[in-house]
mmCIF file of C-alpha atoms and ligand atoms in Angstrom:
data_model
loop_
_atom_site.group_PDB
_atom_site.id
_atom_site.type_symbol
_atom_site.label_atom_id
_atom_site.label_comp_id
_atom_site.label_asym_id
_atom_site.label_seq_id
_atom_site.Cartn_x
_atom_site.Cartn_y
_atom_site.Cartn_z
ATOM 1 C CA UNK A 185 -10.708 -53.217 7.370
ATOM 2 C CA UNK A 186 -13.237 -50.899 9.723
ATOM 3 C CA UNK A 187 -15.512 -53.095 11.611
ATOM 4 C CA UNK A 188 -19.184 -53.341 11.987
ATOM 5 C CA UNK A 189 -20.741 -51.676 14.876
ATOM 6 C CA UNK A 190 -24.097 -52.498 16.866
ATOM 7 C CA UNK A 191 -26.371 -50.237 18.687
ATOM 8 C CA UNK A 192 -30.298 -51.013 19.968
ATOM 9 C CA UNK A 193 -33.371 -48.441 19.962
ATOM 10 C CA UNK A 194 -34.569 -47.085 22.875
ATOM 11 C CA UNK A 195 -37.279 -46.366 23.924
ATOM 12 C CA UNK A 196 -38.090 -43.147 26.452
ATOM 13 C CA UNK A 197 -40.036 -43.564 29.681
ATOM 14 C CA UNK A 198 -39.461 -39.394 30.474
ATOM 15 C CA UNK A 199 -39.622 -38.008 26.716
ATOM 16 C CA UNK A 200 -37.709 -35.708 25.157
ATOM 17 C CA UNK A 201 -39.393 -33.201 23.214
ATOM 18 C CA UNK A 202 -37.988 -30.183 22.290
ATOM 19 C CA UNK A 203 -34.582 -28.513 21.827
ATOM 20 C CA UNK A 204 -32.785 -25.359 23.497
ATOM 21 C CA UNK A 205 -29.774 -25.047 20.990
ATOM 22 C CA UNK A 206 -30.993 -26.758 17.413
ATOM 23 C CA UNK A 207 -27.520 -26.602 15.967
ATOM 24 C CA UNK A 208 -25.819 -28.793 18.715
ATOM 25 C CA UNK A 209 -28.921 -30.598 19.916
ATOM 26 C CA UNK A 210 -29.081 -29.559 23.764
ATOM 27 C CA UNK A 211 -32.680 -30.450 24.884
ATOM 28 C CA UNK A 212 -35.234 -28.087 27.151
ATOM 29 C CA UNK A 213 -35.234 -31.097 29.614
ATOM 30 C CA UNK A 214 -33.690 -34.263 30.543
ATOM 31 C CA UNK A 215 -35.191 -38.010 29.446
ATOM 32 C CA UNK A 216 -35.126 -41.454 30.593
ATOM 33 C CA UNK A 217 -35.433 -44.598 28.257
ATOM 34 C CA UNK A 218 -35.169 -47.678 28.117
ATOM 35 C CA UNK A 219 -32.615 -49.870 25.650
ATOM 36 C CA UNK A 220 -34.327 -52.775 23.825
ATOM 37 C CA UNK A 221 -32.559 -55.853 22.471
ATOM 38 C CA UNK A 222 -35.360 -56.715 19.847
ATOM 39 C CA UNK A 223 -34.448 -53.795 17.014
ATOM 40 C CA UNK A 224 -30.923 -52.320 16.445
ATOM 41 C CA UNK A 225 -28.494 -51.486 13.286
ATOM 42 C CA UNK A 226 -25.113 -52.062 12.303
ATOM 43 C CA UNK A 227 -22.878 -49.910 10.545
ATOM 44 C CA UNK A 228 -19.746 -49.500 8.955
ATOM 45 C CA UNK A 229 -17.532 -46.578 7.860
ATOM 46 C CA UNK A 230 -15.049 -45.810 5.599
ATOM 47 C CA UNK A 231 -12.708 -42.913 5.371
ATOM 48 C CA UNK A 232 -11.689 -42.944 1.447
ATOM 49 C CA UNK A 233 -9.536 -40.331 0.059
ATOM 50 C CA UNK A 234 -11.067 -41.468 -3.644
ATOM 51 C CA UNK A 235 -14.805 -40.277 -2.780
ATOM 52 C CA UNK A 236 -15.904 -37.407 -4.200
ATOM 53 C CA UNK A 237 -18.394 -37.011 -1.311
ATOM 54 C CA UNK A 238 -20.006 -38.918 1.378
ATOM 55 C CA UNK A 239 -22.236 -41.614 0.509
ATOM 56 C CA UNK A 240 -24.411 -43.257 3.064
ATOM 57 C CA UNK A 241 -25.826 -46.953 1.697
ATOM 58 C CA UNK A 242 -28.832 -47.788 4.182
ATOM 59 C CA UNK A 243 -30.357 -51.190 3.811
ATOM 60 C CA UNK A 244 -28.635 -51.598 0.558
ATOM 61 C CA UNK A 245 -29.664 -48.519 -1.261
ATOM 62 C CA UNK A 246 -27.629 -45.235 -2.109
ATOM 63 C CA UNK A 247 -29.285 -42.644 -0.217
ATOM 64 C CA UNK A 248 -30.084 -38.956 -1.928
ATOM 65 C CA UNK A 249 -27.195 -36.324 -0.498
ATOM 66 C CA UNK A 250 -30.672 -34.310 0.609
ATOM 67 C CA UNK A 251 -31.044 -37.487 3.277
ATOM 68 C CA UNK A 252 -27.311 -37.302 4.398
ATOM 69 C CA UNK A 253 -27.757 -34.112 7.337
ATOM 70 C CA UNK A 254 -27.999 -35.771 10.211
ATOM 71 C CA UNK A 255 -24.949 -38.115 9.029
ATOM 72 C CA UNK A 256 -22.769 -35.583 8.096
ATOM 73 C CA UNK A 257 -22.788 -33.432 11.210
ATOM 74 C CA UNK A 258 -21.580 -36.746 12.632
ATOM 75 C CA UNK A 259 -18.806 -37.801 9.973
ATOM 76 C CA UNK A 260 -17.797 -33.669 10.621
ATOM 77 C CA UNK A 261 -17.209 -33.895 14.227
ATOM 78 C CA UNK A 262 -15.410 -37.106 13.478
ATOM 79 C CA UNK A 263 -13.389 -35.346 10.871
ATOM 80 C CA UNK A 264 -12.689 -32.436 13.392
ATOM 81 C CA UNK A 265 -11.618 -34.760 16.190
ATOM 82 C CA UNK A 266 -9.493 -36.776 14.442
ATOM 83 C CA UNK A 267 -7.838 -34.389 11.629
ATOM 84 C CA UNK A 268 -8.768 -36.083 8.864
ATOM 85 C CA UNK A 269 -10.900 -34.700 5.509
ATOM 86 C CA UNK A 270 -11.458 -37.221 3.569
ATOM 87 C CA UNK A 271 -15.109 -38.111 2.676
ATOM 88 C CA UNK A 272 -16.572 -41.152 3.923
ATOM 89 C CA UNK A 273 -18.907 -44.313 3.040
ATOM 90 C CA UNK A 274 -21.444 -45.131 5.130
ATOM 91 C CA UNK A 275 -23.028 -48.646 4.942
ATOM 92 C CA UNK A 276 -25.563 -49.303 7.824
ATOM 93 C CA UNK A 277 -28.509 -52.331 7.992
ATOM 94 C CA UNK A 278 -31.302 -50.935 9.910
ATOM 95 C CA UNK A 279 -33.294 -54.052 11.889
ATOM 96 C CA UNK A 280 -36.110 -51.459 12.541
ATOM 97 C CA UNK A 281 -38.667 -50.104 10.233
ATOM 98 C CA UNK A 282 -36.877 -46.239 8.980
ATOM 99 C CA UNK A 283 -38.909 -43.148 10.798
ATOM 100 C CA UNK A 284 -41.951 -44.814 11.919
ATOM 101 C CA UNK A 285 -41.669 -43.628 15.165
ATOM 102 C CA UNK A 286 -39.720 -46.903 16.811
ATOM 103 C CA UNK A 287 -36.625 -45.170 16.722
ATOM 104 C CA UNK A 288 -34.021 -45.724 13.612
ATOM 105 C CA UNK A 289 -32.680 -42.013 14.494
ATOM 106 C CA UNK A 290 -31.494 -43.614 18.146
ATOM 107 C CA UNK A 291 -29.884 -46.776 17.024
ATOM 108 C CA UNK A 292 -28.839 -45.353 13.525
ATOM 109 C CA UNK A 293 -26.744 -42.255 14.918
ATOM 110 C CA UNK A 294 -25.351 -43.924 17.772
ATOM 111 C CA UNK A 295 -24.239 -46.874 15.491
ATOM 112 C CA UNK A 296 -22.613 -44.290 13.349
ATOM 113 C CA UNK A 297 -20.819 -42.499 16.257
ATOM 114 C CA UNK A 298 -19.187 -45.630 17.252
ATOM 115 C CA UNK A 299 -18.072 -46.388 13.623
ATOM 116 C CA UNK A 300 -17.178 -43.183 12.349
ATOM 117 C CA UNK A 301 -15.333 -42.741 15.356
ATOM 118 C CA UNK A 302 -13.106 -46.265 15.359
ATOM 119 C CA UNK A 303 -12.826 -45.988 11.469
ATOM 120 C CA UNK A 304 -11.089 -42.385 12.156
ATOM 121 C CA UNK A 305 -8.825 -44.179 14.758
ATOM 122 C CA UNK A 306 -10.479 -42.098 17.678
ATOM 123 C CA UNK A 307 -10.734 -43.649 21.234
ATOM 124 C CA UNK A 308 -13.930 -42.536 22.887
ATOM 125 C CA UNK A 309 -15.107 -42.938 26.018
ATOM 126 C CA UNK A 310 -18.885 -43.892 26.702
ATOM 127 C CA UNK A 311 -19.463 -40.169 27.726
ATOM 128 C CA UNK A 312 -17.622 -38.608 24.424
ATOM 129 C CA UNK A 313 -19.695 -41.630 22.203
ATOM 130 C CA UNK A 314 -22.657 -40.229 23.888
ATOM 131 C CA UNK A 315 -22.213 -36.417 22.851
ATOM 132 C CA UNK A 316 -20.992 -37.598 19.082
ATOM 133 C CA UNK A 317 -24.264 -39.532 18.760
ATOM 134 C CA UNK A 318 -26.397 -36.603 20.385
ATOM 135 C CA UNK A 319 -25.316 -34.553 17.578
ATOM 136 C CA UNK A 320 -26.468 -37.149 15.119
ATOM 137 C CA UNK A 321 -30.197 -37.177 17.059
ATOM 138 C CA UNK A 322 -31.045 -36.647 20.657
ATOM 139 C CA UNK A 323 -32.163 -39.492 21.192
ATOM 140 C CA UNK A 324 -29.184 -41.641 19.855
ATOM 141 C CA UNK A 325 -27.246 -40.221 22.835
ATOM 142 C CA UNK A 326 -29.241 -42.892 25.388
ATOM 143 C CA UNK A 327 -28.662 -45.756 23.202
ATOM 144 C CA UNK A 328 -24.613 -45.954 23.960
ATOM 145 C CA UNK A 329 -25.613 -47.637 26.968
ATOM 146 C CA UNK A 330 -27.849 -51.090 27.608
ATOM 147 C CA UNK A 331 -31.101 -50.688 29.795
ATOM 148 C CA UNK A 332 -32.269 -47.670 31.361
ATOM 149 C CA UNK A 333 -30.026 -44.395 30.696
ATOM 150 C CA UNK A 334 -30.962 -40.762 31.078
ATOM 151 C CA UNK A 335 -29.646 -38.269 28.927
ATOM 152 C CA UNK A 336 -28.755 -35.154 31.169
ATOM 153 C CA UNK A 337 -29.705 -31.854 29.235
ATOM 154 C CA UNK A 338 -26.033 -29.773 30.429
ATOM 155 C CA UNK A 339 -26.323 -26.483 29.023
ATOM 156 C CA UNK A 340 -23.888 -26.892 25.893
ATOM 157 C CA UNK A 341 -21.836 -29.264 23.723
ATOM 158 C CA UNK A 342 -19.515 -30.550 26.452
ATOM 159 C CA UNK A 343 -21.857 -30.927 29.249
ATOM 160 C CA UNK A 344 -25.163 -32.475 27.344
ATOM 161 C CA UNK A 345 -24.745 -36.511 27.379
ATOM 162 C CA UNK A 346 -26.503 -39.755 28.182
ATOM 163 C CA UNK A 347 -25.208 -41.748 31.702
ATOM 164 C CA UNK A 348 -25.978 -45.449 32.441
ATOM 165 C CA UNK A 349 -28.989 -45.360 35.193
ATOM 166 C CA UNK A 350 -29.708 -49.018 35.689
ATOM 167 C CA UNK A 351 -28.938 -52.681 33.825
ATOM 168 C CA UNK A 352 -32.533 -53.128 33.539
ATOM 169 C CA UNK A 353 -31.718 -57.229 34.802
ATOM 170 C CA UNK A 354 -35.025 -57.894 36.752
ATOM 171 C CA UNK A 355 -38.584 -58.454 35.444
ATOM 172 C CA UNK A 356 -39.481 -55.838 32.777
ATOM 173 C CA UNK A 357 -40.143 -55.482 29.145
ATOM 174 C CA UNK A 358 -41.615 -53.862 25.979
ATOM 175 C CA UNK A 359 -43.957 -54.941 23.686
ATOM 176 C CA UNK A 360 -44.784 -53.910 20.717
ATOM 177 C CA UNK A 361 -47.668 -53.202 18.926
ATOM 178 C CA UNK A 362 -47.150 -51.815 15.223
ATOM 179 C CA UNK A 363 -50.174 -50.717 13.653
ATOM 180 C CA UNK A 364 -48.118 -48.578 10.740
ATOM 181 C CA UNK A 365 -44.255 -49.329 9.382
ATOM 182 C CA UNK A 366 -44.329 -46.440 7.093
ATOM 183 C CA UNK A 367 -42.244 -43.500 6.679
ATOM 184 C CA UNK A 368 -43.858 -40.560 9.060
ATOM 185 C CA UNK A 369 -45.443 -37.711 7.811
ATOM 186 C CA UNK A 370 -43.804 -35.117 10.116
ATOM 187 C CA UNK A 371 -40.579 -36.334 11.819
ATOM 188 C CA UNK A 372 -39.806 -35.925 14.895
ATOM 189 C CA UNK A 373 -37.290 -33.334 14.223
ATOM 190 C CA UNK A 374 -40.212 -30.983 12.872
ATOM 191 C CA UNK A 375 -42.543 -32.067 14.982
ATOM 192 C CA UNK A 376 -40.980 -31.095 18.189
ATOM 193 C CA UNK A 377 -39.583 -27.556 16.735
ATOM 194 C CA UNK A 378 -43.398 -26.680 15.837
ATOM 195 C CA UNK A 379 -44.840 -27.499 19.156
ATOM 196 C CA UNK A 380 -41.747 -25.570 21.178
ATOM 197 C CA UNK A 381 -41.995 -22.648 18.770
ATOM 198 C CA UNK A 382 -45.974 -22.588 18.579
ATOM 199 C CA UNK A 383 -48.029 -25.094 21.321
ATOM 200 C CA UNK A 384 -49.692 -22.989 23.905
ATOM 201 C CA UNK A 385 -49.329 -26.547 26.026
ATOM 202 C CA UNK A 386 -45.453 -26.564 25.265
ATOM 203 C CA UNK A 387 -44.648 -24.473 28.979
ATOM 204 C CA UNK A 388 -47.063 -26.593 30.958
ATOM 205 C CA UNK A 389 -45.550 -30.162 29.615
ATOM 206 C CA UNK A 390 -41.922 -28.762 30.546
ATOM 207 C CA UNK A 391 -43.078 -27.809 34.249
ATOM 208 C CA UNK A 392 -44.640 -31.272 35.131
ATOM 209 C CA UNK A 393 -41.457 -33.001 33.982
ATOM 210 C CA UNK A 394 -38.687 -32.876 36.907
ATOM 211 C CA UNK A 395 -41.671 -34.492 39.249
ATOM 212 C CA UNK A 396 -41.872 -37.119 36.031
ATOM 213 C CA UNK A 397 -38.434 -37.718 36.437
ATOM 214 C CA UNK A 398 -37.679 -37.862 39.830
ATOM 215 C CA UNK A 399 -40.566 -40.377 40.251
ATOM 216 C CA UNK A 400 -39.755 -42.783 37.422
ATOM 217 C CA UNK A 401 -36.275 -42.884 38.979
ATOM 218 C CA UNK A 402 -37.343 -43.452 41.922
ATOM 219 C CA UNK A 403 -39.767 -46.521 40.603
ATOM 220 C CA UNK A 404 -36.977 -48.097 39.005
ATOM 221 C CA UNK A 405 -34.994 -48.218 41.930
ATOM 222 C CA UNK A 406 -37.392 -50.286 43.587
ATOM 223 C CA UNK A 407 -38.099 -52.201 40.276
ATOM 224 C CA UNK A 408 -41.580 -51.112 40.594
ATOM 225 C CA UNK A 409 -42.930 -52.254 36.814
ATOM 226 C CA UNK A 410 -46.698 -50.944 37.666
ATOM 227 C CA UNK A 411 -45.053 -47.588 38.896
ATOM 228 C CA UNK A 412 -43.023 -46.931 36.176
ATOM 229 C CA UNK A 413 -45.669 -47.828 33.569
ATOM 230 C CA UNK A 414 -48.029 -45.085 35.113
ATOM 231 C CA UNK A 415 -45.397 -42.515 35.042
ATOM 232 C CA UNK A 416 -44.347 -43.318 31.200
ATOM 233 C CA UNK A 417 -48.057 -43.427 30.208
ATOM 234 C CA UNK A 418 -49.242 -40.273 31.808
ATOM 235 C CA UNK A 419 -45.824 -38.225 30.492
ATOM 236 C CA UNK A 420 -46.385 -39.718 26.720
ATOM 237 C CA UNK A 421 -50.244 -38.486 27.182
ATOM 238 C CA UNK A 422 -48.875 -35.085 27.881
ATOM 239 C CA UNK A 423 -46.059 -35.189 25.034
ATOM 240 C CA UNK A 424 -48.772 -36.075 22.469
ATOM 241 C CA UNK A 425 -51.147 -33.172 23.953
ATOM 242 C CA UNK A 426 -48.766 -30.728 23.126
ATOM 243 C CA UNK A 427 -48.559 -31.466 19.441
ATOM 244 C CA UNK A 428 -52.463 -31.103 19.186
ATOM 245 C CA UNK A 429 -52.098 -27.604 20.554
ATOM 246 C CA UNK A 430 -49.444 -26.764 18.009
ATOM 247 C CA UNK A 431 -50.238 -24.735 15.208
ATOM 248 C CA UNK A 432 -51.097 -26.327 12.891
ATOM 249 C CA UNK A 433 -51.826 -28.644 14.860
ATOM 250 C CA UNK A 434 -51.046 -32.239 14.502
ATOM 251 C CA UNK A 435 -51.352 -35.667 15.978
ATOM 252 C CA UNK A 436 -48.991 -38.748 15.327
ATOM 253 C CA UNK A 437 -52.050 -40.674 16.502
ATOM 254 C CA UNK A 438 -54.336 -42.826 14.421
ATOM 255 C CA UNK A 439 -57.483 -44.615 14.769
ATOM 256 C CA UNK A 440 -55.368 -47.989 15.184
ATOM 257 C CA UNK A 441 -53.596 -46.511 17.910
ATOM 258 C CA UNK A 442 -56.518 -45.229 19.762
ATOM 259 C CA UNK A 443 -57.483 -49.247 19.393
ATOM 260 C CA UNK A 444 -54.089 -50.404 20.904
ATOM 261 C CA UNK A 445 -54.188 -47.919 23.738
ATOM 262 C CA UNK A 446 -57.754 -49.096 24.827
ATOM 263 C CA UNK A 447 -56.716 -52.800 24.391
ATOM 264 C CA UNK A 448 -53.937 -51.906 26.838
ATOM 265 C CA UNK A 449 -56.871 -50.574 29.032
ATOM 266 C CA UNK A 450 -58.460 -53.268 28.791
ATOM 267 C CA UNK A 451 -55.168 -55.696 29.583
ATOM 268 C CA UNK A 452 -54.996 -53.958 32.761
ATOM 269 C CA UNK A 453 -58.800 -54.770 34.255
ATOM 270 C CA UNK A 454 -57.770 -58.122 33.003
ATOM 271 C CA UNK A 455 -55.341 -57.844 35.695
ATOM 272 C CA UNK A 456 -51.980 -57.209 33.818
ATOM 273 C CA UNK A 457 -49.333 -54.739 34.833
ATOM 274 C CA UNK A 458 -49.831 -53.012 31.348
ATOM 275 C CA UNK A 459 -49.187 -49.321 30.251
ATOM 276 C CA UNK A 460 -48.597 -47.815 27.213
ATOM 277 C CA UNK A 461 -45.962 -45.029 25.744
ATOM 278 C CA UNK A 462 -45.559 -43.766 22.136
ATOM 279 C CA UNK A 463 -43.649 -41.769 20.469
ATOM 280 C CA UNK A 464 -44.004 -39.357 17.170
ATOM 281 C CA UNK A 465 -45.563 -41.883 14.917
ATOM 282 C CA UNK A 466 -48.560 -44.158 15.223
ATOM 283 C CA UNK A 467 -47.009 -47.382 16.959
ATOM 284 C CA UNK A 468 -47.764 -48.308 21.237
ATOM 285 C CA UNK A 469 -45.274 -50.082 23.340
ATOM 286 C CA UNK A 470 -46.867 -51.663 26.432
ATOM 287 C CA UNK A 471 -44.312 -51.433 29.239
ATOM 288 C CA UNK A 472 -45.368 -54.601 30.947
ATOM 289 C CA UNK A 473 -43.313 -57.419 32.651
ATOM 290 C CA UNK A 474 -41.436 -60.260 31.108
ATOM 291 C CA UNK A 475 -43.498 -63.135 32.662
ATOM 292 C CA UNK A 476 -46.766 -61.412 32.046
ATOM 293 C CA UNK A 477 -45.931 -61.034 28.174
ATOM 294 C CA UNK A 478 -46.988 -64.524 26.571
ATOM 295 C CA UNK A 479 -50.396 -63.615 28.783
ATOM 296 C CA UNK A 480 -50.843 -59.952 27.023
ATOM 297 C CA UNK A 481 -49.655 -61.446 23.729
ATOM 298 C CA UNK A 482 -52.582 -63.876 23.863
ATOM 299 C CA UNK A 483 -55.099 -61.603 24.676
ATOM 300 C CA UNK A 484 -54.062 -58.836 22.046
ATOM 301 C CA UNK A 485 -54.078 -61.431 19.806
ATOM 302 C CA UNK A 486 -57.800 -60.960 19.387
ATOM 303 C CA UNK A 487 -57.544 -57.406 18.216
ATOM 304 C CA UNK A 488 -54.534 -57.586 16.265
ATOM 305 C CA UNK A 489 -52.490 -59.688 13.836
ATOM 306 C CA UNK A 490 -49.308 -62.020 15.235
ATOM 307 C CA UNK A 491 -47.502 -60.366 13.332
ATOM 308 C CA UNK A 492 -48.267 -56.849 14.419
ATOM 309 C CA UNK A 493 -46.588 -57.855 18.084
ATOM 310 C CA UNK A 494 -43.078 -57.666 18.681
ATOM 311 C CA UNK A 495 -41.838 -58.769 22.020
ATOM 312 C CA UNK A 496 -38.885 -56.399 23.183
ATOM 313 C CA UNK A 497 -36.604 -57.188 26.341
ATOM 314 C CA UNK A 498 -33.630 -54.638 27.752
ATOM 315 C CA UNK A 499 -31.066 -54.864 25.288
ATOM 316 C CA UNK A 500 -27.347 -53.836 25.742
ATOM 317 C CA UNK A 501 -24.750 -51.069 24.967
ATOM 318 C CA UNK A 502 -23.167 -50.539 21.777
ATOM 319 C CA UNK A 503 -20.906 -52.763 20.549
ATOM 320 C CA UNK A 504 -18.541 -53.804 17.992
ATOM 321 C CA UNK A 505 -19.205 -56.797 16.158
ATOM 322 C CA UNK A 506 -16.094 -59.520 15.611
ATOM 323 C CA UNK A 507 -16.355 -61.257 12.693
HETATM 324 P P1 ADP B 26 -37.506 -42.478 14.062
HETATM 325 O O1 ADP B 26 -38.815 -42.488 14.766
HETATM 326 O O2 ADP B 26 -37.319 -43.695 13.214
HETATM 327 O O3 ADP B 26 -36.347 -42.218 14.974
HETATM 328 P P2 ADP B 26 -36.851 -39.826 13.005
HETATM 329 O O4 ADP B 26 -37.725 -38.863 12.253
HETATM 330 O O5 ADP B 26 -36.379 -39.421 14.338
HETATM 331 O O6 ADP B 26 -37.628 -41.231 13.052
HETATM 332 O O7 ADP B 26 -35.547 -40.132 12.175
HETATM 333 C C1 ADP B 26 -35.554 -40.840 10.980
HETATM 334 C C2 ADP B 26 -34.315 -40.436 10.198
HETATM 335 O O8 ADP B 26 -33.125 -40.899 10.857
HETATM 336 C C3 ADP B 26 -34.232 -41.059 8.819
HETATM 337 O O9 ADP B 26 -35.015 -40.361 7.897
HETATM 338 C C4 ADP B 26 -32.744 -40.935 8.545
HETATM 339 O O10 ADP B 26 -32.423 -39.603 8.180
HETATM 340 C C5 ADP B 26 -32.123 -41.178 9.905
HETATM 341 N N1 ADP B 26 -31.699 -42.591 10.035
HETATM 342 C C6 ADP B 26 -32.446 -43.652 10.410
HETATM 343 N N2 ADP B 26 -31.713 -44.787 10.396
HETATM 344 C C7 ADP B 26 -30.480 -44.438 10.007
HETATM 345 C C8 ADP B 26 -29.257 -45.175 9.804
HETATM 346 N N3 ADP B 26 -29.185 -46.493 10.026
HETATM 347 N N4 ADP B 26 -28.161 -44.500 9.404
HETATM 348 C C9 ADP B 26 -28.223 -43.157 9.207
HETATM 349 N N5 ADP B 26 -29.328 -42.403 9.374
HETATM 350 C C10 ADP B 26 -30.453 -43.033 9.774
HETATM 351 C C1 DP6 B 27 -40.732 -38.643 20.753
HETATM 352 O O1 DP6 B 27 -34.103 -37.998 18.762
HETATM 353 O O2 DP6 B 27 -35.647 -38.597 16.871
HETATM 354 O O3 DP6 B 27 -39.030 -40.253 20.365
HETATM 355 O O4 DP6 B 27 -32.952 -35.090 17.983
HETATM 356 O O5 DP6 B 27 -34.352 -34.150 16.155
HETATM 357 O O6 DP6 B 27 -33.115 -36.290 15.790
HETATM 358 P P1 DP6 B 27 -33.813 -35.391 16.792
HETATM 359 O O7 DP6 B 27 -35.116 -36.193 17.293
HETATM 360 P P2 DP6 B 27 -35.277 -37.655 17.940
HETATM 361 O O8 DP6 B 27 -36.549 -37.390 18.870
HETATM 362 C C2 DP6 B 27 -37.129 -38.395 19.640
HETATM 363 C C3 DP6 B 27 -38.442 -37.923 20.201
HETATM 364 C C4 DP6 B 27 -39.252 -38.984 20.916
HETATM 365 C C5 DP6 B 27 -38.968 -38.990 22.420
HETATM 366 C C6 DP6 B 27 -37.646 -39.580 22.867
HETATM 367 O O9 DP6 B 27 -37.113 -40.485 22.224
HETATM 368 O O10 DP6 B 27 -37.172 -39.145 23.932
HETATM 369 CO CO1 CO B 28 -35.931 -40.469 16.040
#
């Protein structure tokens, strides 16, 4: 019997937008993020000879073959490693709203990379988990590892993988504010190939980003919470810019997010370490700190519903799940 395995969202402090090579997913730049505890998915896999094709079962329902891509090009390197053809099913529980921008590509692929690969019989290390789950979706590459992890661009399939940067154990946190659950209207894969192939922004984003990323490393090291929230929320800013310079042009912002990210404004003349990040869909994470969070949560509480607020701490690594 294959076994279930875990893996947490993460969320990225240095983004990563864009890709050199589409095929194997090798990014223009590197990116830093931050593993949360509060949404993850499991998964299982299983090789069966009887299949007539894969089948991937996500929160209980058969998916069309048309959703299986970004699936398959993991279950194929799987294959290839291991030398093994038969097709596989795919059963994975997401504990994260599917493409709304918080991430179900990150903690989806990466909890497929670990269960593909064990189901196959393969032995990975972190770094090789890393790779398999970059092929799946960039971003899936960071969330191998708990806390903060940067994914180091390398300029091809054996030298473009995630590496551990720091537990994330001290006084620092995520909270959520989710104004929209629903499917995206362009993901993130399509989003980012637009702006790199038409936003007139897309050079000056990539030149401001190895003074992003030296900083924010820089910040954590000192555990600097009011540091790295400045850095995340001025390199998000830019991200988003570039997609409104794209053409078309388009914006993953709404008018509820333009209402979260002045509430955050507001949090900090209250006095709160308080910055925000998002990513390509509607949603804002404050980066804040843990002991300051029942104090935000109050105060957002009179602009938005309890329910709309999810409280998000560094989460951990991958992991399989003994039961
Ligand atoms: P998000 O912001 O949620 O990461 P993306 O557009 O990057 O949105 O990716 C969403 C896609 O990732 C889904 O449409 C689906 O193809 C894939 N995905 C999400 N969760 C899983 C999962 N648990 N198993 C396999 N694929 C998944
Ligand atoms: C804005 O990893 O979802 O969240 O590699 O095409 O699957 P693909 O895209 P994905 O992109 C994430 C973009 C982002 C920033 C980030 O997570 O770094
Ligand atoms: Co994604």
């Amino acid at each position: 019997m294959t076994k279930w395995v875990r893996a947490h969202t993460n969320i990225a402090l240095i983004k990563y937008w864009g890709k050199e090579n589409e095929e194997l997913i090798i990014p223009k730049n590197n990116s830093l993020s931050l593993t949360l505890d509060a949404f993850y998915t499991d998964t299982r896999v299983t090789f069966d000879q009887s299949l007539v094709e894969d089948e991937l079962i996500l929160d209980g329902e058969k998916q069309p073959h048309s959703a299986l891509g970004k699936v398959q090009t993991v279950l194929n390197s799987v294959r290839e490693q291991a030398g093994i053809t038969s097709p596989a099913l795919v059963e994975s529980i997401n504990h994260v709203p599917t493409a709304a921008g918080l991430a179900s590509s990150a903690s989806g692929l990466a909890a497929l990379a670990g269960a593909a690969s064990q189901a196959a019989g393969l032995k990975l290390s972190q770094e090789e988990l890393s790779k398999l789950a970059r092929r799946g979706s960039g971003s899936a590459s960071r969330s191998i590892y708990g806390g903060f992890a940067e994914w180091i661009k390398g300029t091809d399939d054996a030298t473009s993988f995630a590496v551990p940067v720091d537990d994330a154990n001290w006084d620092i946190g995520m909270l959520f504010i989710i104004v929209n659950d629903a499917v995206k209207e362009v993901s993130s894969r399509d989003g980012m190939k637009r702006t790199v192939e038409t936003s007139a922004f897309y050079e000056g984003w990539l030149k401001t980003l190895d003074a992003d990323l030296k900083a924010m490393k820089q910040a954590i090291s000192e555990k600097n919470v009011e540091s790295v929230g400045q850095i995340a929320e001025r390199n998000a800013l830019k991200m988003h810019a570039t997609t409104l310079a794209a053409n078309p042009p388009f914006t993953y912002w709404t008018a509820e997010s333009m209402k979260a990210m002045d509430a955050v404004r507001a949090l900090r003349k209250k006095g709160f370490t308080a910055y925000f990040t998002m990513d390509a869909g509607p949603n804002v994470k404050i980066v804040c700190k843990q002991s300051e969070m029942t104090g935000i949560k109050d105060f957002l509480l009179t602009h938005f519903e309890a329910d709309q607020l999810i409280e998000a701490r560094p989460g951990p690594g991958i992991h399989t799940l003994e039961q």
